Amino acid sequence: MTDEEFIAAFEDGTLGPDAFDHRAHVRLGWLYLHEMPAAKAIERFANGFRTFTRRCNVEDKYHETITWFYLLLIADRQARCAADTFDSFAEANPDLLTNSKAMLARYYRSDTLQAPVARTYFVLPDNLVA
């Protein structure tokens, strides 16, 4: 699926839940951040993902802090990595595509991410072990 087809399928609701794994989340974030400023990309991704989770009847899967964190991390990595395609970006940043729990633990305490406020609002990292 081309990048344009992938974005269209996500936005028009034809992308199934099985096709939206962690790698697909990172890919969509990279694509949005590649074509628009970070604030707009975060808003577009967050709104689209909320709609996606509602449509799939898994609204509890949406987490504001994790969403913003990953998009900001992808934006930071984009600024440091001259990658013209998602595949080249993924190859240069394999840690973004592997154990997401380990990545989150580098920056957040578990109880912070489990707090209701973190699900609804972006909470700054509080475990800067990185």
Tab-separated table of N, CA, C and O in Angstrom:
chain	number	residue	atom	x	y	z
A	1	MET	N	0.850	-1.176	0.000
A	1	MET	CA	0.000	0.000	0.000
A	1	MET	C	0.899	1.243	0.000
A	1	MET	O	1.801	1.345	0.822
A	2	THR	N	0.621	2.155	-0.925
A	2	THR	CA	1.414	3.378	-0.973
A	2	THR	C	1.128	4.237	0.257
A	2	THR	O	0.129	4.015	0.960
A	3	ASP	N	1.978	5.226	0.486
A	3	ASP	CA	1.760	6.133	1.617
A	3	ASP	C	0.427	6.845	1.490
A	3	ASP	O	-0.320	6.968	2.472
A	4	GLU	N	0.104	7.302	0.295
A	4	GLU	CA	-1.161	8.011	0.072
A	4	GLU	C	-2.358	7.101	0.326
A	4	GLU	O	-3.345	7.509	0.939
A	5	GLU	N	-2.273	5.863	-0.133
A	5	GLU	CA	-3.354	4.893	0.092
A	5	GLU	C	-3.491	4.565	1.579
A	5	GLU	O	-4.610	4.425	2.086
A	6	PHE	N	-2.373	4.450	2.258
A	6	PHE	CA	-2.373	4.158	3.692
A	6	PHE	C	-3.059	5.283	4.476
A	6	PHE	O	-3.939	5.034	5.303
A	7	ILE	N	-2.677	6.528	4.197
A	7	ILE	CA	-3.299	7.667	4.866
A	7	ILE	C	-4.797	7.703	4.564
A	7	ILE	O	-5.621	7.875	5.466
A	8	ALA	N	-5.148	7.536	3.293
A	8	ALA	CA	-6.564	7.573	2.898
A	8	ALA	C	-7.355	6.477	3.597
A	8	ALA	O	-8.469	6.730	4.095
A	9	ALA	N	-6.817	5.275	3.669
A	9	ALA	CA	-7.524	4.158	4.324
A	9	ALA	C	-7.709	4.435	5.813
A	9	ALA	O	-8.771	4.136	6.379
A	10	PHE	N	-6.701	5.004	6.452
A	10	PHE	CA	-6.830	5.353	7.865
A	10	PHE	C	-7.910	6.419	8.049
A	10	PHE	O	-8.790	6.283	8.895
A	11	GLU	N	-7.850	7.452	7.229
A	11	GLU	CA	-8.760	8.581	7.400
A	11	GLU	C	-10.186	8.302	6.949
A	11	GLU	O	-11.127	8.868	7.504
A	12	ASP	N	-10.362	7.422	5.958
A	12	ASP	CA	-11.737	7.157	5.511
A	12	ASP	C	-12.369	5.948	6.199
A	12	ASP	O	-13.500	5.583	5.928
A	13	GLY	N	-11.627	5.328	7.101
A	13	GLY	CA	-12.192	4.243	7.895
A	13	GLY	C	-12.119	2.878	7.260
A	13	GLY	O	-12.721	1.926	7.768
A	14	THR	N	-11.380	2.725	6.182
A	14	THR	CA	-11.292	1.411	5.540
A	14	THR	C	-10.079	0.600	6.000
A	14	THR	O	-9.968	-0.575	5.657
A	15	LEU	N	-9.206	1.215	6.787
A	15	LEU	CA	-8.070	0.484	7.340
A	15	LEU	C	-8.547	-0.323	8.536
A	15	LEU	O	-9.089	0.229	9.489
A	16	GLY	N	-8.356	-1.615	8.481
A	16	GLY	CA	-8.812	-2.477	9.567
A	16	GLY	C	-7.872	-2.437	10.759
A	16	GLY	O	-6.698	-2.081	10.635
A	17	PRO	N	-8.375	-2.822	11.931
A	17	PRO	CA	-7.560	-2.817	13.147
A	17	PRO	C	-6.309	-3.689	13.035
A	17	PRO	O	-5.262	-3.344	13.584
A	18	ASP	N	-6.385	-4.789	12.314
A	18	ASP	CA	-5.224	-5.669	12.163
A	18	ASP	C	-4.101	-5.010	11.366
A	18	ASP	O	-2.941	-5.385	11.498
A	19	ALA	N	-4.447	-4.030	10.546
A	19	ALA	CA	-3.455	-3.337	9.721
A	19	ALA	C	-2.856	-2.124	10.428
A	19	ALA	O	-1.994	-1.460	9.877
A	20	PHE	N	-3.309	-1.856	11.662
A	20	PHE	CA	-2.827	-0.675	12.362
A	20	PHE	C	-2.082	-1.085	13.628
A	20	PHE	O	-2.454	-0.743	14.740
A	21	ASP	N	-0.992	-1.806	13.418
A	21	ASP	CA	-0.136	-2.230	14.518
A	21	ASP	C	0.816	-1.088	14.902
A	21	ASP	O	0.703	0.033	14.385
A	22	HIS	N	1.772	-1.373	15.785
A	22	HIS	CA	2.681	-0.323	16.265
A	22	HIS	C	3.485	0.301	15.117
A	22	HIS	O	3.621	1.517	15.040
A	23	ARG	N	3.983	-0.525	14.229
A	23	ARG	CA	4.740	0.001	13.084
A	23	ARG	C	3.869	0.949	12.255
A	23	ARG	O	4.336	1.993	11.797
A	24	ALA	N	2.614	0.590	12.048
A	24	ALA	CA	1.703	1.441	11.283
A	24	ALA	C	1.447	2.765	12.001
A	24	ALA	O	1.339	3.814	11.350
A	25	HIS	N	1.351	2.723	13.331
A	25	HIS	CA	1.213	3.971	14.100
A	25	HIS	C	2.400	4.889	13.826
A	25	HIS	O	2.234	6.086	13.563
A	26	VAL	N	3.606	4.326	13.923
A	26	VAL	CA	4.820	5.124	13.710
A	26	VAL	C	4.873	5.608	12.268
A	26	VAL	O	5.218	6.767	12.005
A	27	ARG	N	4.504	4.761	11.336
A	27	ARG	CA	4.497	5.162	9.918
A	27	ARG	C	3.558	6.336	9.693
A	27	ARG	O	3.923	7.321	9.039
A	28	LEU	N	2.345	6.254	10.213
A	28	LEU	CA	1.383	7.341	10.029
A	28	LEU	C	1.902	8.628	10.662
A	28	LEU	O	1.810	9.702	10.063
A	29	GLY	N	2.458	8.518	11.861
A	29	GLY	CA	3.038	9.697	12.506
A	29	GLY	C	4.142	10.293	11.660
A	29	GLY	O	4.209	11.516	11.474
A	30	TRP	N	5.026	9.453	11.122
A	30	TRP	CA	6.127	9.932	10.276
A	30	TRP	C	5.572	10.635	9.047
A	30	TRP	O	6.048	11.712	8.661
A	31	LEU	N	4.565	10.039	8.406
A	31	LEU	CA	3.988	10.631	7.202
A	31	LEU	C	3.372	11.996	7.494
A	31	LEU	O	3.603	12.957	6.752
A	32	TYR	N	2.593	12.084	8.550
A	32	TYR	CA	1.986	13.370	8.904
A	32	TYR	C	3.066	14.409	9.214
A	32	TYR	O	3.003	15.546	8.750
A	33	LEU	N	4.046	14.015	10.015
A	33	LEU	CA	5.112	14.946	10.392
A	33	LEU	C	5.994	15.310	9.205
A	33	LEU	O	6.613	16.373	9.200
A	34	HIS	N	6.043	14.459	8.213
A	34	HIS	CA	6.827	14.724	7.014
A	34	HIS	C	6.161	15.787	6.142
A	34	HIS	O	6.837	16.477	5.389
A	35	GLU	N	4.829	15.899	6.253
A	35	GLU	CA	4.122	16.813	5.349
A	35	GLU	C	3.525	18.046	6.016
A	35	GLU	O	2.998	18.910	5.324
A	36	MET	N	3.611	18.160	7.341
A	36	MET	CA	3.012	19.327	8.009
A	36	MET	C	3.741	19.623	9.308
A	36	MET	O	4.453	18.769	9.827
A	37	PRO	N	3.545	20.822	9.849
A	37	PRO	CA	4.169	21.160	11.139
A	37	PRO	C	3.708	20.219	12.249
A	37	PRO	O	2.612	19.656	12.199
A	38	ALA	N	4.556	20.071	13.253
A	38	ALA	CA	4.302	19.106	14.330
A	38	ALA	C	2.952	19.323	15.012
A	38	ALA	O	2.226	18.358	15.248
A	39	ALA	N	2.605	20.552	15.333
A	39	ALA	CA	1.335	20.798	16.037
A	39	ALA	C	0.144	20.303	15.217
A	39	ALA	O	-0.773	19.669	15.749
A	40	LYS	N	0.165	20.575	13.929
A	40	LYS	CA	-0.929	20.128	13.062
A	40	LYS	C	-0.914	18.608	12.916
A	40	LYS	O	-1.966	17.966	12.918
A	41	ALA	N	0.273	18.019	12.800
A	41	ALA	CA	0.382	16.561	12.670
A	41	ALA	C	-0.145	15.858	13.915
A	41	ALA	O	-0.861	14.854	13.815
A	42	ILE	N	0.198	16.380	15.089
A	42	ILE	CA	-0.281	15.781	16.340
A	42	ILE	C	-1.801	15.864	16.406
A	42	ILE	O	-2.470	14.883	16.733
A	43	GLU	N	-2.344	17.021	16.069
A	43	GLU	CA	-3.804	17.193	16.098
A	43	GLU	C	-4.490	16.241	15.121
A	43	GLU	O	-5.456	15.562	15.477
A	44	ARG	N	-3.967	16.151	13.916
A	44	ARG	CA	-4.571	15.284	12.895
A	44	ARG	C	-4.482	13.818	13.306
A	44	ARG	O	-5.446	13.055	13.170
A	45	PHE	N	-3.312	13.402	13.806
A	45	PHE	CA	-3.141	12.020	14.229
A	45	PHE	C	-4.063	11.706	15.408
A	45	PHE	O	-4.760	10.688	15.406
A	46	ALA	N	-4.059	12.561	16.426
A	46	ALA	CA	-4.862	12.312	17.628
A	46	ALA	C	-6.354	12.241	17.287
A	46	ALA	O	-7.054	11.321	17.734
A	47	ASN	N	-6.840	13.180	16.500
A	47	ASN	CA	-8.263	13.159	16.115
A	47	ASN	C	-8.586	11.907	15.304
A	47	ASN	O	-9.610	11.258	15.534
A	48	GLY	N	-7.713	11.562	14.375
A	48	GLY	CA	-7.937	10.368	13.564
A	48	GLY	C	-7.893	9.092	14.377
A	48	GLY	O	-8.696	8.177	14.175
A	49	PHE	N	-6.959	9.034	15.328
A	49	PHE	CA	-6.845	7.829	16.151
A	49	PHE	C	-8.038	7.697	17.100
A	49	PHE	O	-8.536	6.587	17.322
A	50	ARG	N	-8.519	8.798	17.640
A	50	ARG	CA	-9.733	8.729	18.469
A	50	ARG	C	-10.905	8.187	17.649
A	50	ARG	O	-11.666	7.333	18.119
A	51	THR	N	-11.060	8.685	16.440
A	51	THR	CA	-12.126	8.205	15.555
A	51	THR	C	-11.937	6.712	15.255
A	51	THR	O	-12.894	5.938	15.285
A	52	PHE	N	-10.701	6.321	14.981
A	52	PHE	CA	-10.375	4.928	14.685
A	52	PHE	C	-10.748	4.017	15.856
A	52	PHE	O	-11.379	2.974	15.674
A	53	THR	N	-10.382	4.410	17.083
A	53	THR	CA	-10.680	3.562	18.242
A	53	THR	C	-12.188	3.492	18.503
A	53	THR	O	-12.685	2.447	18.910
A	54	ARG	N	-12.898	4.593	18.261
A	54	ARG	CA	-14.366	4.560	18.407
A	54	ARG	C	-14.971	3.604	17.394
A	54	ARG	O	-15.838	2.793	17.730
A	55	ARG	N	-14.537	3.707	16.149
A	55	ARG	CA	-15.069	2.857	15.087
A	55	ARG	C	-14.796	1.379	15.372
A	55	ARG	O	-15.611	0.515	15.078
A	56	CYS	N	-13.654	1.088	15.971
A	56	CYS	CA	-13.276	-0.295	16.286
A	56	CYS	C	-13.800	-0.742	17.645
A	56	CYS	O	-13.542	-1.865	18.077
A	57	ASN	N	-14.500	0.154	18.316
A	57	ASN	CA	-15.081	-0.126	19.629
A	57	ASN	C	-14.009	-0.476	20.672
A	57	ASN	O	-14.192	-1.368	21.495
A	58	VAL	N	-12.884	0.257	20.608
A	58	VAL	CA	-11.798	0.070	21.569
A	58	VAL	C	-11.300	1.451	22.038
A	58	VAL	O	-10.099	1.718	22.053
A	59	GLU	N	-12.227	2.292	22.419
A	59	GLU	CA	-11.881	3.662	22.801
A	59	GLU	C	-10.868	3.726	23.932
A	59	GLU	O	-10.106	4.693	24.038
A	60	ASP	N	-10.832	2.700	24.775
A	60	ASP	CA	-9.878	2.690	25.888
A	60	ASP	C	-8.430	2.549	25.402
A	60	ASP	O	-7.493	2.749	26.170
A	61	LYS	N	-8.225	2.248	24.123
A	61	LYS	CA	-6.866	2.139	23.574
A	61	LYS	C	-6.234	3.510	23.332
A	61	LYS	O	-5.021	3.607	23.199
A	62	TYR	N	-7.059	4.564	23.256
A	62	TYR	CA	-6.487	5.887	23.012
A	62	TYR	C	-5.879	6.425	24.303
A	62	TYR	O	-6.506	6.407	25.356
A	63	HIS	N	-4.658	6.924	24.196
A	63	HIS	CA	-3.934	7.471	25.351
A	63	HIS	C	-3.228	8.745	24.885
A	63	HIS	O	-2.298	8.683	24.078
A	64	GLU	N	-3.689	9.873	25.360
A	64	GLU	CA	-3.174	11.168	24.901
A	64	GLU	C	-1.670	11.323	25.110
A	64	GLU	O	-0.948	11.748	24.209
A	65	THR	N	-1.170	10.985	26.279
A	65	THR	CA	0.248	11.167	26.561
A	65	THR	C	1.112	10.291	25.652
A	65	THR	O	2.103	10.764	25.094
A	66	ILE	N	0.741	9.046	25.480
A	66	ILE	CA	1.523	8.154	24.624
A	66	ILE	C	1.478	8.639	23.176
A	66	ILE	O	2.500	8.648	22.481
A	67	THR	N	0.329	9.073	22.721
A	67	THR	CA	0.193	9.585	21.357
A	67	THR	C	1.105	10.782	21.135
A	67	THR	O	1.901	10.809	20.189
A	68	TRP	N	1.001	11.782	21.989
A	68	TRP	CA	1.825	12.990	21.838
A	68	TRP	C	3.310	12.651	21.987
A	68	TRP	O	4.140	13.148	21.238
A	69	PHE	N	3.637	11.825	22.974
A	69	PHE	CA	5.028	11.462	23.212
A	69	PHE	C	5.657	10.864	21.955
A	69	PHE	O	6.733	11.278	21.519
A	70	TYR	N	4.992	9.877	21.373
A	70	TYR	CA	5.560	9.233	20.191
A	70	TYR	C	5.672	10.189	19.017
A	70	TYR	O	6.658	10.187	18.286
A	71	LEU	N	4.673	11.029	18.817
A	71	LEU	CA	4.754	11.970	17.705
A	71	LEU	C	5.870	12.988	17.916
A	71	LEU	O	6.601	13.326	16.972
A	72	LEU	N	6.047	13.448	19.141
A	72	LEU	CA	7.152	14.371	19.422
A	72	LEU	C	8.504	13.671	19.269
A	72	LEU	O	9.466	14.267	18.763
A	73	LEU	N	8.580	12.415	19.669
A	73	LEU	CA	9.817	11.655	19.515
A	73	LEU	C	10.129	11.421	18.031
A	73	LEU	O	11.274	11.566	17.593
A	74	ILE	N	9.116	11.099	17.247
A	74	ILE	CA	9.304	10.929	15.805
A	74	ILE	C	9.768	12.247	15.182
A	74	ILE	O	10.694	12.261	14.364
A	75	ALA	N	9.157	13.359	15.575
A	75	ALA	CA	9.559	14.672	15.050
A	75	ALA	C	11.014	14.969	15.393
A	75	ALA	O	11.777	15.459	14.547
A	76	ASP	N	11.409	14.659	16.616
A	76	ASP	CA	12.798	14.865	17.029
A	76	ASP	C	13.740	14.020	16.180
A	76	ASP	O	14.773	14.499	15.703
A	77	ARG	N	13.377	12.766	15.968
A	77	ARG	CA	14.222	11.877	15.177
A	77	ARG	C	14.268	12.325	13.712
A	77	ARG	O	15.301	12.223	13.059
A	78	GLN	N	13.149	12.821	13.191
A	78	GLN	CA	13.147	13.325	11.815
A	78	GLN	C	14.136	14.480	11.662
A	78	GLN	O	14.823	14.577	10.649
A	79	ALA	N	14.177	15.346	12.655
A	79	ALA	CA	15.081	16.495	12.598
A	79	ALA	C	16.540	16.066	12.598
A	79	ALA	O	17.408	16.773	12.082
A	80	ARG	N	16.825	14.902	13.165
A	80	ARG	CA	18.205	14.412	13.275
A	80	ARG	C	18.585	13.408	12.192
A	80	ARG	O	19.740	13.002	12.114
A	81	CYS	N	17.608	12.980	11.417
A	81	CYS	CA	17.814	11.896	10.457
A	81	CYS	C	17.253	12.308	9.097
A	81	CYS	O	16.046	12.479	8.970
A	82	ALA	N	18.101	12.447	8.132
A	82	ALA	CA	17.647	12.819	6.789
A	82	ALA	C	17.141	11.575	6.063
A	82	ALA	O	17.895	10.915	5.345
A	83	ALA	N	15.892	11.233	6.273
A	83	ALA	CA	15.293	10.060	5.634
A	83	ALA	C	14.168	10.523	4.711
A	83	ALA	O	13.255	11.218	5.148
A	84	ASP	N	14.250	10.124	3.452
A	84	ASP	CA	13.240	10.520	2.474
A	84	ASP	C	12.030	9.603	2.467
A	84	ASP	O	10.983	9.967	1.951
A	85	THR	N	12.186	8.404	3.027
A	85	THR	CA	11.087	7.442	3.048
A	85	THR	C	10.920	6.907	4.463
A	85	THR	O	11.858	6.940	5.266
A	86	PHE	N	9.735	6.381	4.727
A	86	PHE	CA	9.521	5.798	6.041
A	86	PHE	C	10.440	4.604	6.258
A	86	PHE	O	10.973	4.416	7.348
A	87	ASP	N	10.634	3.793	5.232
A	87	ASP	CA	11.494	2.619	5.393
A	87	ASP	C	12.921	3.008	5.786
A	87	ASP	O	13.522	2.368	6.651
A	88	SER	N	13.457	4.058	5.180
A	88	SER	CA	14.809	4.485	5.561
A	88	SER	C	14.811	5.084	6.965
A	88	SER	O	15.761	4.893	7.722
A	89	PHE	N	13.744	5.783	7.332
A	89	PHE	CA	13.616	6.301	8.701
A	89	PHE	C	13.552	5.144	9.694
A	89	PHE	O	14.230	5.157	10.723
A	90	ALA	N	12.750	4.131	9.389
A	90	ALA	CA	12.602	2.966	10.271
A	90	ALA	C	13.926	2.235	10.425
A	90	ALA	O	14.277	1.806	11.529
A	91	GLU	N	14.668	2.107	9.341
A	91	GLU	CA	15.961	1.436	9.404
A	91	GLU	C	16.942	2.197	10.298
A	91	GLU	O	17.723	1.596	11.035
A	92	ALA	N	16.866	3.531	10.270
A	92	ALA	CA	17.769	4.356	11.078
A	92	ALA	C	17.315	4.474	12.534
A	92	ALA	O	18.097	4.884	13.393
A	93	ASN	N	16.057	4.110	12.813
A	93	ASN	CA	15.488	4.269	14.154
A	93	ASN	C	14.743	3.011	14.592
A	93	ASN	O	13.552	3.068	14.933
A	94	PRO	N	15.416	1.869	14.624
A	94	PRO	CA	14.708	0.616	14.943
A	94	PRO	C	14.117	0.597	16.349
A	94	PRO	O	13.124	-0.102	16.588
A	95	ASP	N	14.681	1.372	17.264
A	95	ASP	CA	14.148	1.380	18.630
A	95	ASP	C	12.726	1.936	18.702
A	95	ASP	O	11.987	1.614	19.621
A	96	LEU	N	12.328	2.744	17.714
A	96	LEU	CA	10.961	3.265	17.700
A	96	LEU	C	9.944	2.198	17.317
A	96	LEU	O	8.756	2.356	17.559
A	97	LEU	N	10.420	1.132	16.712
A	97	LEU	CA	9.520	0.110	16.181
A	97	LEU	C	9.492	-1.167	17.002
A	97	LEU	O	8.700	-2.045	16.745
A	98	THR	N	10.368	-1.253	17.973
A	98	THR	CA	10.409	-2.468	18.790
A	98	THR	C	9.621	-2.255	20.071
A	98	THR	O	8.584	-1.619	20.060
A	99	ASN	N	10.103	-2.688	21.168
A	99	ASN	CA	9.386	-2.699	22.432
A	99	ASN	C	8.952	-1.303	22.898
A	99	ASN	O	9.733	-0.579	23.506
A	100	SER	N	7.712	-0.957	22.598
A	100	SER	CA	7.220	0.382	22.957
A	100	SER	C	7.134	0.563	24.472
A	100	SER	O	7.325	1.676	24.974
A	101	LYS	N	6.887	-0.513	25.210
A	101	LYS	CA	6.833	-0.394	26.674
A	101	LYS	C	8.200	-0.018	27.238
A	101	LYS	O	8.293	0.795	28.154
A	102	ALA	N	9.251	-0.584	26.692
A	102	ALA	CA	10.597	-0.244	27.145
A	102	ALA	C	10.928	1.209	26.805
A	102	ALA	O	11.537	1.914	27.614
A	103	MET	N	10.510	1.651	25.625
A	103	MET	CA	10.750	3.043	25.231
A	103	MET	C	10.028	3.984	26.184
A	103	MET	O	10.598	4.959	26.678
A	104	LEU	N	8.783	3.702	26.470
A	104	LEU	CA	8.009	4.553	27.389
A	104	LEU	C	8.628	4.561	28.783
A	104	LEU	O	8.678	5.607	29.435
A	105	ALA	N	9.124	3.412	29.233
A	105	ALA	CA	9.715	3.312	30.575
A	105	ALA	C	10.988	4.143	30.705
A	105	ALA	O	11.349	4.546	31.813
A	106	ARG	N	11.642	4.424	29.591
A	106	ARG	CA	12.833	5.280	29.633
A	106	ARG	C	12.460	6.716	30.005
A	106	ARG	O	13.296	7.458	30.505
A	107	TYR	N	11.222	7.102	29.738
A	107	TYR	CA	10.810	8.485	29.919
A	107	TYR	C	9.708	8.691	30.954
A	107	TYR	O	9.554	9.792	31.479
A	108	TYR	N	8.913	7.657	31.217
A	108	TYR	CA	7.767	7.798	32.119
A	108	TYR	C	7.761	6.723	33.198
A	108	TYR	O	8.061	5.562	32.917
A	109	ARG	N	7.365	7.124	34.402
A	109	ARG	CA	7.100	6.153	35.452
A	109	ARG	C	5.769	5.476	35.117
A	109	ARG	O	4.868	6.094	34.550
A	110	SER	N	5.638	4.236	35.471
A	110	SER	CA	4.444	3.467	35.164
A	110	SER	C	3.177	4.101	35.739
A	110	SER	O	2.155	4.202	35.068
A	111	ASP	N	3.267	4.549	37.000
A	111	ASP	CA	2.075	5.133	37.619
A	111	ASP	C	1.661	6.438	36.937
A	111	ASP	O	0.488	6.793	36.929
A	112	THR	N	2.602	7.132	36.334
A	112	THR	CA	2.259	8.355	35.600
A	112	THR	C	1.397	8.009	34.389
A	112	THR	O	0.361	8.631	34.159
A	113	LEU	N	1.820	7.011	33.618
A	113	LEU	CA	1.059	6.634	32.428
A	113	LEU	C	-0.282	5.985	32.759
A	113	LEU	O	-1.217	6.064	31.973
A	114	GLN	N	-0.371	5.376	33.932
A	114	GLN	CA	-1.628	4.745	34.338
A	114	GLN	C	-2.629	5.741	34.916
A	114	GLN	O	-3.803	5.416	35.045
A	115	ALA	N	-2.183	6.935	35.230
A	115	ALA	CA	-3.068	7.944	35.815
A	115	ALA	C	-4.103	8.407	34.790
A	115	ALA	O	-3.786	8.603	33.619
A	116	PRO	N	-5.343	8.579	35.226
A	116	PRO	CA	-6.396	9.035	34.308
A	116	PRO	C	-6.053	10.335	33.579
A	116	PRO	O	-6.385	10.486	32.402
A	117	VAL	N	-5.358	11.238	34.248
A	117	VAL	CA	-5.029	12.508	33.608
A	117	VAL	C	-4.142	12.289	32.382
A	117	VAL	O	-4.276	12.990	31.378
A	118	ALA	N	-3.262	11.308	32.406
A	118	ALA	CA	-2.360	11.042	31.283
A	118	ALA	C	-3.106	10.478	30.076
A	118	ALA	O	-2.658	10.632	28.943
A	119	ARG	N	-4.223	9.832	30.315
A	119	ARG	CA	-5.020	9.305	29.207
A	119	ARG	C	-5.739	10.414	28.463
A	119	ARG	O	-6.036	10.290	27.281
A	120	THR	N	-6.029	11.503	29.163
A	120	THR	CA	-6.836	12.580	28.607
A	120	THR	C	-6.017	13.793	28.176
A	120	THR	O	-6.390	14.501	27.250
A	121	TYR	N	-4.923	14.055	28.864
A	121	TYR	CA	-4.070	15.220	28.594
A	121	TYR	C	-2.626	14.778	28.450
A	121	TYR	O	-2.216	13.796	29.073
A	122	PHE	N	-1.850	15.537	27.690
A	122	PHE	CA	-0.433	15.233	27.570
A	122	PHE	C	0.277	15.575	28.870
A	122	PHE	O	0.151	16.673	29.394
A	123	VAL	N	1.028	14.623	29.388
A	123	VAL	CA	1.808	14.781	30.604
A	123	VAL	C	3.288	14.692	30.211
A	123	VAL	O	3.682	13.789	29.477
A	124	LEU	N	4.080	15.620	30.709
A	124	LEU	CA	5.507	15.624	30.396
A	124	LEU	C	6.203	14.395	30.983
A	124	LEU	O	5.787	13.883	32.015
A	125	PRO	N	7.281	13.947	30.349
A	125	PRO	CA	8.055	12.818	30.872
A	125	PRO	C	8.543	13.107	32.289
A	125	PRO	O	8.886	14.251	32.622
A	126	ASP	N	8.584	12.067	33.110
A	126	ASP	CA	8.983	12.256	34.516
A	126	ASP	C	9.993	11.203	34.971
A	126	ASP	O	10.225	11.024	36.155
A	127	ASN	N	10.582	10.479	34.026
A	127	ASN	CA	11.529	9.423	34.377
A	127	ASN	C	12.686	9.451	33.387
A	127	ASN	O	12.964	8.482	32.715
A	128	LEU	N	13.358	10.550	33.315
A	128	LEU	CA	14.367	10.751	32.281
A	128	LEU	C	15.628	9.935	32.547
A	128	LEU	O	16.661	10.452	32.952
A	129	VAL	N	15.509	8.646	32.293
A	129	VAL	CA	16.613	7.714	32.466
A	129	VAL	C	17.475	7.701	31.191
A	129	VAL	O	18.602	7.268	31.216
A	130	ALA	N	16.906	8.161	30.121
A	130	ALA	CA	17.580	8.141	28.811
A	130	ALA	C	18.897	8.826	28.922
A	130	ALA	O	19.923	8.505	28.555
